[in-house]
Amino acid sequence: MIILGIETSCDETALALIETRGSGADFEFHILGSLIHSQADLHSAYGGVFPNLAKREHGKNLVPLLDKLLIESNISQRGTADFPAFLAKIKSEIESSNPDLYESLMNASFLNSIPAIDRIAVTEGPGLEPTLWVGITFAEMLSKFWSVPVIPVNHMEGHVVASLVQSDKADGTWQRFRTLPLPALALLISGGHTELVTMNEPGHYEIVGETRDDAVGEAYDKVARLLGLPYPGGPQISKMADEAEKAGIVSSVTLPRPMISSRDLNFSFSGLKTAVLYAVRDHQPLTPDFVRGLALEFERAVCETLATKLHKALEQTGAQAIIVGGGVSANRRLRAAFQKLADEFGIPLFLPSTHLSGDNALMIALAGADAKHEPDRLVRAQGTKRLGMK
Ligand code: KG4
Ligand code: ZN
């Protein structure tokens, strides 16, 4: 089966094609292609993602990206069709709600043939609703034109699956997921989420802890902004922290480690961000060394907080494996802390490759591969969709 994955939940327009065979324990796949168009530079000026701009950009980027993916993956055709006639029929459904998508569809020459794609997996949430809708509208349109089903995928499940991929290379090699001992505990850390999730059986998730306010990636982005660093803040702060460590800079400010002594598995990062705000206010004008030192102190605070909660969750759940996923899992210092914890518990740690830690469509195609197609299930954007909910 050949699956097209579509991801537009935030500021990355991403498409991927995989070929799969078998199911359950015999499931195998290989990557035909995976493309990501990041809008980060555009949103940088706003210090964060600007939803309407993101929506427009997805509308403009999806068609050329699919064009490129189909060419690069050299996928065979299973027929021809009159796309202009089809587009004329669905014009009213798309043109007013997604003018940018409609305009690029009018110039989409490749759509005159039907590629040998068997299903489409699309992110339905969580994420920004206006941007989710662009991906869903595109998926529904292709589904009608190609006569293939659409499978809705939870973005957070995608991040879990991304950590189980052995190789992110599109080199034609068939692969299986890494063997995951169960029960497993996933720590999902991204721009919109910070949650601890148990997985007792494949595909069965339960959220056992989550943030009460800001997500950890959001804290990184906001703190970066306070320190005068561009969006996305994670890599920037990380770089500053590394420089501080190398130069032996010690922060004069100590930041809180929020909620580390609470018994529950929840997080809170808004207090940490406020503490940075006060530190910045009280140390004007900021010197480069102060910024570096504070970046390191912030990263250490995040690291200790996440590791402490993960430790507690491992004790409480008796998990046999740790999965860490989401954009923030690219962080070197955090990865080292999680590895230390896994070694201490004597259990394996599953981390995504750096290509798959951020948003991508490969993880969406993979998460949609084993799912049953439910013809009556309406695909609609669900901005606050939670793992473990239908
Ligand atoms: O998963 P993701 O790509 O998008 C969402 O679903 O939110 O995560 C994006 C987040 C951003 O907040 C970004 O600052 C953060 O991941 N991030 C990092 C690093 N790279 C990206 N945070 C800390 N360290 C990094 N190296
Ligand atoms: Zn994400």
Coordinates of C-alpha atoms and ligand atoms in Angstrom, one line a residue:
M1 CA 0.0 0.0 0.0
I2 CA 1.3 3.5 -0.8
I3 CA 0.3 6.2 1.6
L4 CA 0.5 10.0 1.3
G5 CA 1.0 11.8 4.6
I6 CA -0.1 15.5 5.0
E7 CA 0.9 17.7 7.9
T8 CA -0.2 21.3 8.4
S9 CA -0.9 21.6 12.1
C10 CA 1.5 24.5 12.7
D11 CA 4.1 26.3 10.6
E12 CA 5.6 23.4 8.7
T13 CA 4.0 22.3 5.4
A14 CA 5.0 18.7 5.1
L15 CA 4.2 15.8 2.8
A16 CA 5.6 12.3 2.7
L17 CA 5.1 9.1 0.7
I18 CA 5.7 5.6 2.1
E19 CA 5.1 2.1 0.9
T20 CA 3.9 -0.5 3.4
R21 CA 3.3 -4.2 3.6
G22 CA 1.9 -6.5 6.3
S23 CA 0.2 -5.3 9.5
G24 CA 0.5 -5.6 13.2
A25 CA 3.8 -7.3 14.2
D26 CA 4.6 -7.9 10.5
F27 CA 4.2 -4.3 9.5
E28 CA 7.1 -3.1 7.3
F29 CA 7.6 0.1 5.3
H30 CA 10.0 2.1 3.2
I31 CA 10.2 5.8 2.7
L32 CA 9.6 7.0 -0.9
G33 CA 10.0 10.7 0.0
S34 CA 9.5 13.2 2.8
L35 CA 9.5 17.0 2.3
I36 CA 9.2 19.8 4.8
H37 CA 8.7 23.4 3.9
S38 CA 9.3 25.5 7.1
Q39 CA 7.7 28.9 7.5
A40 CA 9.8 29.7 10.6
D41 CA 11.6 32.6 8.9
L42 CA 8.3 34.2 8.0
H43 CA 6.9 34.0 11.5
S44 CA 10.2 35.1 13.1
A45 CA 9.1 38.7 12.6
Y46 CA 6.0 38.1 14.9
G47 CA 8.0 36.2 17.5
G48 CA 5.7 33.2 17.1
V49 CA 3.4 31.5 14.7
F50 CA 0.8 33.9 13.1
P51 CA -2.1 31.5 12.3
N52 CA -3.6 33.4 9.3
L53 CA -0.2 33.8 7.7
A54 CA 0.5 30.1 8.3
K55 CA -2.9 29.2 6.7
R56 CA -2.1 31.2 3.5
E57 CA 1.4 29.7 3.3
H58 CA 0.1 26.2 3.6
G59 CA -2.3 27.0 0.8
K60 CA 0.5 28.2 -1.4
N61 CA 3.0 25.5 -0.6
L62 CA 1.0 22.2 -0.6
V63 CA 0.6 21.9 -4.4
P64 CA 4.2 22.7 -5.4
L65 CA 5.4 20.4 -2.6
L66 CA 3.2 17.5 -3.8
D67 CA 4.4 18.1 -7.3
K68 CA 8.1 17.9 -6.1
L69 CA 7.3 14.8 -4.0
L70 CA 5.7 12.9 -6.9
I71 CA 8.6 13.7 -9.2
E72 CA 11.3 12.9 -6.7
S73 CA 9.7 9.6 -5.5
N74 CA 9.2 8.6 -9.1
I75 CA 5.9 7.1 -8.3
S76 CA 4.0 5.2 -11.0
Q77 CA 0.7 6.3 -12.4
R78 CA -2.5 4.3 -12.4
G79 CA -4.5 6.4 -14.8
T80 CA -5.3 9.7 -16.2
A81 CA -8.1 12.1 -15.4
D82 CA -9.3 15.6 -16.3
F83 CA -8.3 17.7 -13.4
P84 CA -9.5 21.1 -14.7
A85 CA -13.0 19.6 -15.1
F86 CA -12.8 18.2 -11.6
L87 CA -11.6 21.5 -10.2
A88 CA -14.4 23.4 -11.9
K89 CA -16.9 21.1 -10.1
I90 CA -15.4 21.6 -6.6
K91 CA -14.6 25.3 -7.1
S92 CA -17.2 26.6 -4.8
E93 CA -16.1 24.3 -2.0
I94 CA -12.5 25.5 -2.0
E95 CA -12.2 29.0 -3.6
S96 CA -13.8 31.1 -0.9
S97 CA -12.4 29.2 2.1
N98 CA -8.9 28.6 0.7
P99 CA -8.2 31.1 -2.1
D100 CA -4.5 30.5 -2.0
L101 CA -4.9 26.7 -2.3
Y102 CA -7.4 27.2 -5.1
E103 CA -5.1 29.5 -7.0
S104 CA -2.2 27.0 -6.8
L105 CA -4.4 24.1 -7.8
M106 CA -5.3 26.0 -11.0
N107 CA -1.6 25.8 -12.0
A108 CA -1.1 22.1 -11.0
S109 CA -0.3 20.4 -14.2
F110 CA 0.8 17.1 -12.5
L111 CA -2.7 16.5 -11.3
N112 CA -3.7 15.3 -14.8
S113 CA -2.6 11.8 -14.0
I114 CA -3.5 9.6 -11.1
P115 CA -0.6 8.4 -9.0
A116 CA -0.6 4.9 -7.5
I117 CA -1.4 6.1 -4.1
D118 CA -3.8 4.0 -2.0
R119 CA -4.7 6.2 1.0
I120 CA -4.1 9.6 2.4
A121 CA -3.3 10.2 6.1
V122 CA -3.8 13.8 7.3
T123 CA -3.3 15.5 10.7
E124 CA -6.7 16.4 12.2
G125 CA -5.3 17.8 15.4
P126 CA -4.2 19.0 17.8
G127 CA -2.9 22.2 16.2
L128 CA -4.0 25.5 14.8
E129 CA -7.5 25.0 13.4
P130 CA -7.2 27.3 10.4
T131 CA -4.0 25.6 9.3
L132 CA -5.3 22.1 10.0
W133 CA -8.3 22.8 7.8
V134 CA -6.0 23.6 4.8
G135 CA -4.4 20.1 5.0
I136 CA -7.8 18.5 5.5
T137 CA -9.3 20.3 2.6
F138 CA -6.4 19.3 0.4
A139 CA -6.6 15.7 1.6
E140 CA -10.4 15.6 0.9
M141 CA -10.0 17.0 -2.5
L142 CA -7.2 14.5 -3.5
S143 CA -9.3 11.7 -2.0
K144 CA -12.3 12.5 -4.3
F145 CA -10.1 13.0 -7.3
W146 CA -8.1 9.8 -6.8
S147 CA -10.9 7.8 -5.2
V148 CA -8.9 6.8 -2.2
P149 CA -9.8 7.1 1.6
V150 CA -8.6 9.7 4.0
I151 CA -7.4 8.6 7.4
P152 CA -7.4 11.2 10.2
V153 CA -4.2 11.2 12.4
N154 CA -3.5 12.6 15.8
H155 CA -0.4 14.8 15.5
M156 CA 0.9 13.6 19.0
E157 CA 0.6 10.0 18.0
G158 CA 2.7 11.0 15.0
H159 CA 5.4 12.2 17.4
V160 CA 5.3 8.9 19.3
V161 CA 5.6 6.9 16.1
A162 CA 8.5 9.2 14.8
S163 CA 10.6 8.0 17.8
L164 CA 10.2 4.3 16.7
V165 CA 11.5 4.8 13.2
Q166 CA 14.9 3.0 12.6
S167 CA 16.1 5.1 9.6
D168 CA 14.7 8.3 8.1
K169 CA 16.4 7.7 4.8
A170 CA 14.4 7.4 1.6
D171 CA 16.8 4.7 0.2
G172 CA 14.3 2.0 -0.7
T173 CA 15.2 -0.2 2.3
W174 CA 12.3 -2.0 4.0
Q175 CA 12.3 -1.5 7.7
R176 CA 10.2 -2.3 10.8
F177 CA 9.6 -0.1 13.8
R178 CA 12.1 -0.5 16.6
T179 CA 10.9 -3.1 19.1
L180 CA 9.1 -1.3 21.9
P181 CA 8.8 -3.1 25.3
L182 CA 5.4 -2.4 26.9
P183 CA 4.1 -0.7 29.0
A184 CA 5.9 2.3 27.7
L185 CA 5.9 5.9 28.9
A186 CA 6.1 8.8 26.4
L187 CA 7.1 12.3 27.2
L188 CA 5.9 14.5 24.4
I189 CA 7.5 18.0 24.3
S190 CA 6.6 20.4 21.6
G191 CA 5.6 24.0 21.0
G192 CA 2.0 23.3 21.9
H193 CA 2.3 20.3 24.3
T194 CA 4.0 18.9 27.3
E195 CA 2.5 15.6 28.3
L196 CA 3.3 12.3 29.8
V197 CA 1.4 9.4 28.2
T198 CA 1.3 5.8 29.0
M199 CA 1.0 3.1 26.3
N200 CA 0.0 -0.3 27.6
E201 CA -0.8 -1.7 24.2
P202 CA 0.1 -0.5 20.7
G203 CA -2.1 2.5 19.8
H204 CA -3.7 2.8 23.3
Y205 CA -2.7 6.0 25.0
E206 CA -3.6 7.6 28.4
I207 CA -2.4 11.0 29.4
V208 CA -1.1 10.8 33.0
G209 CA 0.4 14.3 33.3
E210 CA 0.4 17.5 31.3
T211 CA 1.2 21.2 31.5
R212 CA -1.3 23.5 33.3
D213 CA -0.2 26.5 31.3
D214 CA 2.6 26.9 28.8
A215 CA 4.1 24.0 26.8
V216 CA 7.9 23.6 27.2
G217 CA 8.5 24.7 23.6
E218 CA 6.3 27.7 24.1
A219 CA 8.4 28.6 27.2
Y220 CA 11.6 28.3 25.0
D221 CA 10.1 30.5 22.4
K222 CA 8.8 33.2 24.9
V223 CA 12.1 33.2 26.8
A224 CA 14.0 33.6 23.6
R225 CA 11.9 36.6 22.7
L226 CA 12.6 38.1 26.1
L227 CA 16.3 37.6 25.5
G228 CA 16.1 39.2 22.1
L229 CA 16.7 35.9 20.2
P230 CA 14.7 35.0 17.1
Y231 CA 11.8 32.4 16.7
P232 CA 11.9 29.4 17.0
G233 CA 13.6 29.9 20.4
G234 CA 14.6 26.4 21.2
P235 CA 17.7 26.0 19.0
Q236 CA 18.8 29.6 19.8
I237 CA 18.7 29.2 23.6
S238 CA 20.4 25.9 23.3
K239 CA 23.2 27.5 21.4
M240 CA 23.6 30.3 23.9
A241 CA 23.6 27.7 26.8
D242 CA 26.3 25.7 25.1
E243 CA 28.4 28.8 24.7
A244 CA 27.9 29.6 28.4
E245 CA 28.9 26.2 29.4
K246 CA 32.1 26.3 27.2
A247 CA 33.1 29.7 28.5
G248 CA 32.3 28.7 32.1
I249 CA 29.8 31.5 32.5
V250 CA 27.6 31.1 35.7
S251 CA 24.3 32.8 35.9
S252 CA 23.9 35.3 38.7
V253 CA 20.1 34.5 38.6
T254 CA 18.7 31.2 39.9
L255 CA 15.4 30.2 38.2
P256 CA 12.7 28.1 39.8
R257 CA 12.2 24.4 39.0
P258 CA 8.4 24.6 38.8
M259 CA 6.3 21.8 40.5
I260 CA 9.2 19.4 41.0
S261 CA 8.2 18.6 44.5
S262 CA 4.5 18.1 43.7
R263 CA 3.4 14.4 43.8
D264 CA 1.4 14.6 40.6
L265 CA 2.8 14.3 37.1
N266 CA 1.7 17.8 35.9
F267 CA 3.9 20.6 34.7
S268 CA 3.8 24.4 34.7
F269 CA 6.2 26.6 32.7
S270 CA 4.6 30.0 32.9
G271 CA 6.2 30.8 36.3
L272 CA 9.6 30.0 34.8
K273 CA 9.0 32.4 31.9
T274 CA 7.9 35.1 34.4
A275 CA 11.0 34.6 36.4
V276 CA 13.0 35.2 33.2
L277 CA 11.0 38.3 32.6
Y278 CA 11.9 39.7 36.0
A279 CA 15.5 38.8 35.6
V280 CA 15.6 40.6 32.2
R281 CA 13.8 43.6 33.6
D282 CA 16.3 43.9 36.5
H283 CA 19.5 43.5 34.5
Q284 CA 19.1 46.1 31.8
P285 CA 21.0 46.7 29.6
L286 CA 21.5 43.0 28.9
T287 CA 25.1 41.9 28.3
P288 CA 25.8 39.0 25.9
D289 CA 27.3 37.0 28.8
F290 CA 24.2 37.6 31.0
V291 CA 22.0 36.3 28.1
R292 CA 24.2 33.2 27.7
G293 CA 24.3 32.5 31.5
L294 CA 20.5 32.9 31.8
A295 CA 20.0 30.7 28.7
L296 CA 22.0 28.0 30.4
E297 CA 20.2 28.4 33.7
F298 CA 16.8 28.2 31.9
E299 CA 17.8 25.1 30.1
R300 CA 19.0 23.5 33.3
A301 CA 15.7 24.4 35.0
V302 CA 13.7 22.8 32.1
C303 CA 16.0 19.8 32.1
E304 CA 15.7 19.2 35.9
T305 CA 11.9 19.7 35.8
L306 CA 11.3 17.3 32.9
A307 CA 13.7 14.7 34.3
T308 CA 12.2 14.8 37.8
K309 CA 8.7 14.3 36.5
L310 CA 9.8 11.6 34.1
H311 CA 11.5 9.9 37.0
K312 CA 8.3 10.0 39.1
A313 CA 6.2 8.8 36.2
L314 CA 8.6 5.8 35.7
E315 CA 8.3 4.9 39.3
Q316 CA 4.5 5.2 39.3
T317 CA 3.8 3.4 36.1
G318 CA 6.6 0.7 36.1
A319 CA 7.1 1.5 32.4
Q320 CA 9.6 -0.8 30.5
A321 CA 10.6 1.8 27.9
I322 CA 10.8 5.6 27.5
I323 CA 9.7 7.4 24.4
V324 CA 10.5 11.1 24.0
G325 CA 9.1 13.0 21.0
G326 CA 8.2 16.5 19.7
G327 CA 10.2 19.4 18.5
V328 CA 11.9 20.0 21.9
S329 CA 13.3 16.5 21.9
A330 CA 16.0 17.8 19.5
N331 CA 17.7 19.4 22.5
R332 CA 21.1 17.9 23.2
R333 CA 21.1 18.6 26.9
L334 CA 17.6 17.1 27.4
R335 CA 18.5 14.0 25.3
A336 CA 21.5 13.4 27.6
A337 CA 19.4 13.8 30.7
F338 CA 16.8 11.3 29.5
Q339 CA 19.5 8.8 28.5
K340 CA 20.9 9.0 32.0
L341 CA 17.5 8.3 33.4
A342 CA 16.9 5.4 31.1
D343 CA 20.3 3.9 32.1
E344 CA 19.4 4.4 35.8
F345 CA 16.2 2.4 35.3
G346 CA 17.8 -0.1 33.0
I347 CA 15.2 0.4 30.2
P348 CA 15.6 1.6 26.6
L349 CA 15.1 5.2 25.5
F350 CA 13.5 5.9 22.1
L351 CA 14.3 9.3 20.6
P352 CA 13.5 10.5 17.1
S353 CA 16.3 11.3 14.7
T354 CA 16.9 15.0 14.5
H355 CA 15.1 15.0 11.1
L356 CA 12.0 13.5 12.7
S357 CA 11.9 15.4 16.0
G358 CA 10.1 18.5 14.5
D359 CA 6.9 18.4 12.6
N360 CA 7.0 16.2 9.5
A361 CA 4.6 14.2 7.4
L362 CA 6.5 10.9 7.5
M363 CA 5.2 10.4 11.1
I364 CA 1.7 11.1 9.9
A365 CA 1.8 8.6 7.1
L366 CA 3.2 6.0 9.4
A367 CA 0.6 6.7 12.1
G368 CA -2.1 6.4 9.5
A369 CA -0.8 3.1 8.0
D370 CA -2.2 0.6 10.5
A371 CA -5.4 2.6 11.2
K372 CA -8.8 1.1 10.0
H373 CA -10.6 3.3 7.5
E374 CA -14.0 4.3 9.0
P375 CA -16.0 5.6 6.1
D376 CA -18.6 7.4 8.3
R377 CA -15.9 9.2 10.3
L378 CA -16.0 12.8 9.4
V379 CA -12.5 14.4 9.2
R380 CA -12.6 17.8 10.7
A381 CA -9.9 20.0 12.3
Q382 CA -9.8 19.4 16.1
G383 CA -7.4 22.0 17.5
T384 CA -7.5 20.6 21.1
K385 CA -7.7 16.9 20.2
R386 CA -6.2 14.8 23.0
L387 CA -4.5 11.4 22.8
G388 CA -6.6 8.5 23.8
M389 CA -9.8 10.2 22.6
K390 CA -11.8 9.1 19.6
Ligands
KG4_1 O1 6.9 19.5 17.4 P1 7.2 20.9 16.9 O2 8.1 21.0 15.7 O3 5.9 21.7 16.6 C1 4.8 21.6 17.4 O4 4.0 20.6 17.3 O5 4.7 22.4 18.3 O6 7.9 21.7 18.1 C2 8.3 23.0 18.0 C3 9.0 23.5 19.2 C4 9.3 25.0 19.2 O7 8.8 25.6 20.4 C5 10.8 25.0 19.2 O8 11.4 26.2 19.9 C6 11.2 23.7 19.9 O9 10.3 22.8 19.4 N1 12.6 23.3 19.6 C7 13.5 23.2 20.6 C8 14.7 22.7 19.9 N2 14.4 22.6 18.6 C9 13.1 23.0 18.4 N3 13.5 23.4 21.9 C10 14.6 23.1 22.6 N4 15.8 22.8 22.0 C11 15.9 22.5 20.7 N5 17.0 22.2 20.2
ZN2 ZN 4.6 18.7 16.7

